[in-house]
Coordinates of C-alpha atoms in Angstrom, one line a residue:
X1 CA 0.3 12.0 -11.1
X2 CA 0.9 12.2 -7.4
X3 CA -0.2 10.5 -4.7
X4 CA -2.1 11.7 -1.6
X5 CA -1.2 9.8 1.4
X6 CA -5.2 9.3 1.8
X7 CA -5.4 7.8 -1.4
X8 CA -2.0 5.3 0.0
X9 CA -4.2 4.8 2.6
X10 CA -7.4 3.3 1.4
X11 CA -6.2 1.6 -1.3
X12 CA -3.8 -0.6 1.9
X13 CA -6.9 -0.8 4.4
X14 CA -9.0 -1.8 0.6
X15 CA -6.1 -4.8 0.1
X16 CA -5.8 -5.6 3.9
X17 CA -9.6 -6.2 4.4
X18 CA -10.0 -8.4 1.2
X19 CA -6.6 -10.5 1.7
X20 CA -8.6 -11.0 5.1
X21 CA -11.5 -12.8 3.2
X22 CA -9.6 -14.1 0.4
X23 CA -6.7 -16.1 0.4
X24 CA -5.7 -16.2 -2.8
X25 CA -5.6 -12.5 -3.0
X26 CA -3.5 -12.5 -0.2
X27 CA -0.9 -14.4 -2.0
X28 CA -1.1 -12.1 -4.6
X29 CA -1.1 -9.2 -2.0
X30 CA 2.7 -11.1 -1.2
X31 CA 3.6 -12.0 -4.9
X32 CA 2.3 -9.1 -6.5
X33 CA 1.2 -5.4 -4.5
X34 CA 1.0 -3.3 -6.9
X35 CA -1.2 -5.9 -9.4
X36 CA -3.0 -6.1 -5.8
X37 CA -3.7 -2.6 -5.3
X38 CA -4.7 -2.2 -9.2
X39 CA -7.7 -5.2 -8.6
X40 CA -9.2 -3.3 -5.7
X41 CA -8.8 0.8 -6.8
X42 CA -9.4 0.0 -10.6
X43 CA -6.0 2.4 -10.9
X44 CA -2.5 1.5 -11.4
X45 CA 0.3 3.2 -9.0
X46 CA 1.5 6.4 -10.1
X47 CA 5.1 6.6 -11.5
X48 CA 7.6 6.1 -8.6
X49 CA 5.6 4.8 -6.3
X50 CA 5.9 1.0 -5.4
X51 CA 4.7 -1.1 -2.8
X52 CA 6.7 -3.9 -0.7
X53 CA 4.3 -6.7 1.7
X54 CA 5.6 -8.9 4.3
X55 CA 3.4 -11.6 6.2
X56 CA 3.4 -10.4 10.1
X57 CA 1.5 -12.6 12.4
X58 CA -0.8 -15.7 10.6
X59 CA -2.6 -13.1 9.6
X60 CA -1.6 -9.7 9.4
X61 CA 0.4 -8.0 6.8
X62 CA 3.1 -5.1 6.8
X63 CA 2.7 -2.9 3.4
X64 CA 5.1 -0.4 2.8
X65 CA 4.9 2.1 -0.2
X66 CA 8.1 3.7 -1.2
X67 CA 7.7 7.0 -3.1
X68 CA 5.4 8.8 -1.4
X69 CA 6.0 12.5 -1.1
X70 CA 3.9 14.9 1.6
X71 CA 4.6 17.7 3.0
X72 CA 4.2 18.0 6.5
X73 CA 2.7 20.6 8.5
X74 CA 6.1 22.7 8.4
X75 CA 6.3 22.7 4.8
X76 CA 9.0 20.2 4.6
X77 CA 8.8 17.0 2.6
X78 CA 8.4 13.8 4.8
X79 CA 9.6 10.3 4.2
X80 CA 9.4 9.0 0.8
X81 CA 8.7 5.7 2.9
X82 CA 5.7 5.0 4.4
X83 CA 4.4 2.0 6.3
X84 CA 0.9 2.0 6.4
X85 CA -2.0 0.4 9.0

């Protein structure tokens, strides 16, 4: 199963807006992303794709999934690391 950069995308803004509200989620958002991401999409990750979280700011956080795979306009793969806002 792949996974659409869109689907990266609102599963981080889904973790980043509830480890906002809740702070023990956010300590699991640090401890645990992809346990994180599985609480708020209902899915796990698809094979090869992983996510790394690091605190930035009191209250921001820096998620980066590793494995993604999308192909740019040109037809060429992009990065297969993506930090996501």
């Amino acid at each position: 199963m792949s996974w659409a950069l869109e689907q990266a995308y609102a599963c981080v803004n889904k973790m980043k807006e509830r480890a906002a509200e809740d702070e023990s989620y956010r300590l699991l958002v640090l401890s645990d992303p992809e346990t994180a991401c599985r609480l708020v999409t209902g899915e796990s990750l698809p094979e090869g794709v992983r996510m790394t979280v690091r605190e930035h700011g009191p209250e921001g956080l820096d998620i980066v999934v590793h494995g993604l795979q999308e192909t740019w306009p040109t037809g060429e793969l992009g990065p297969e690391e993506s930090v996501l806002d």
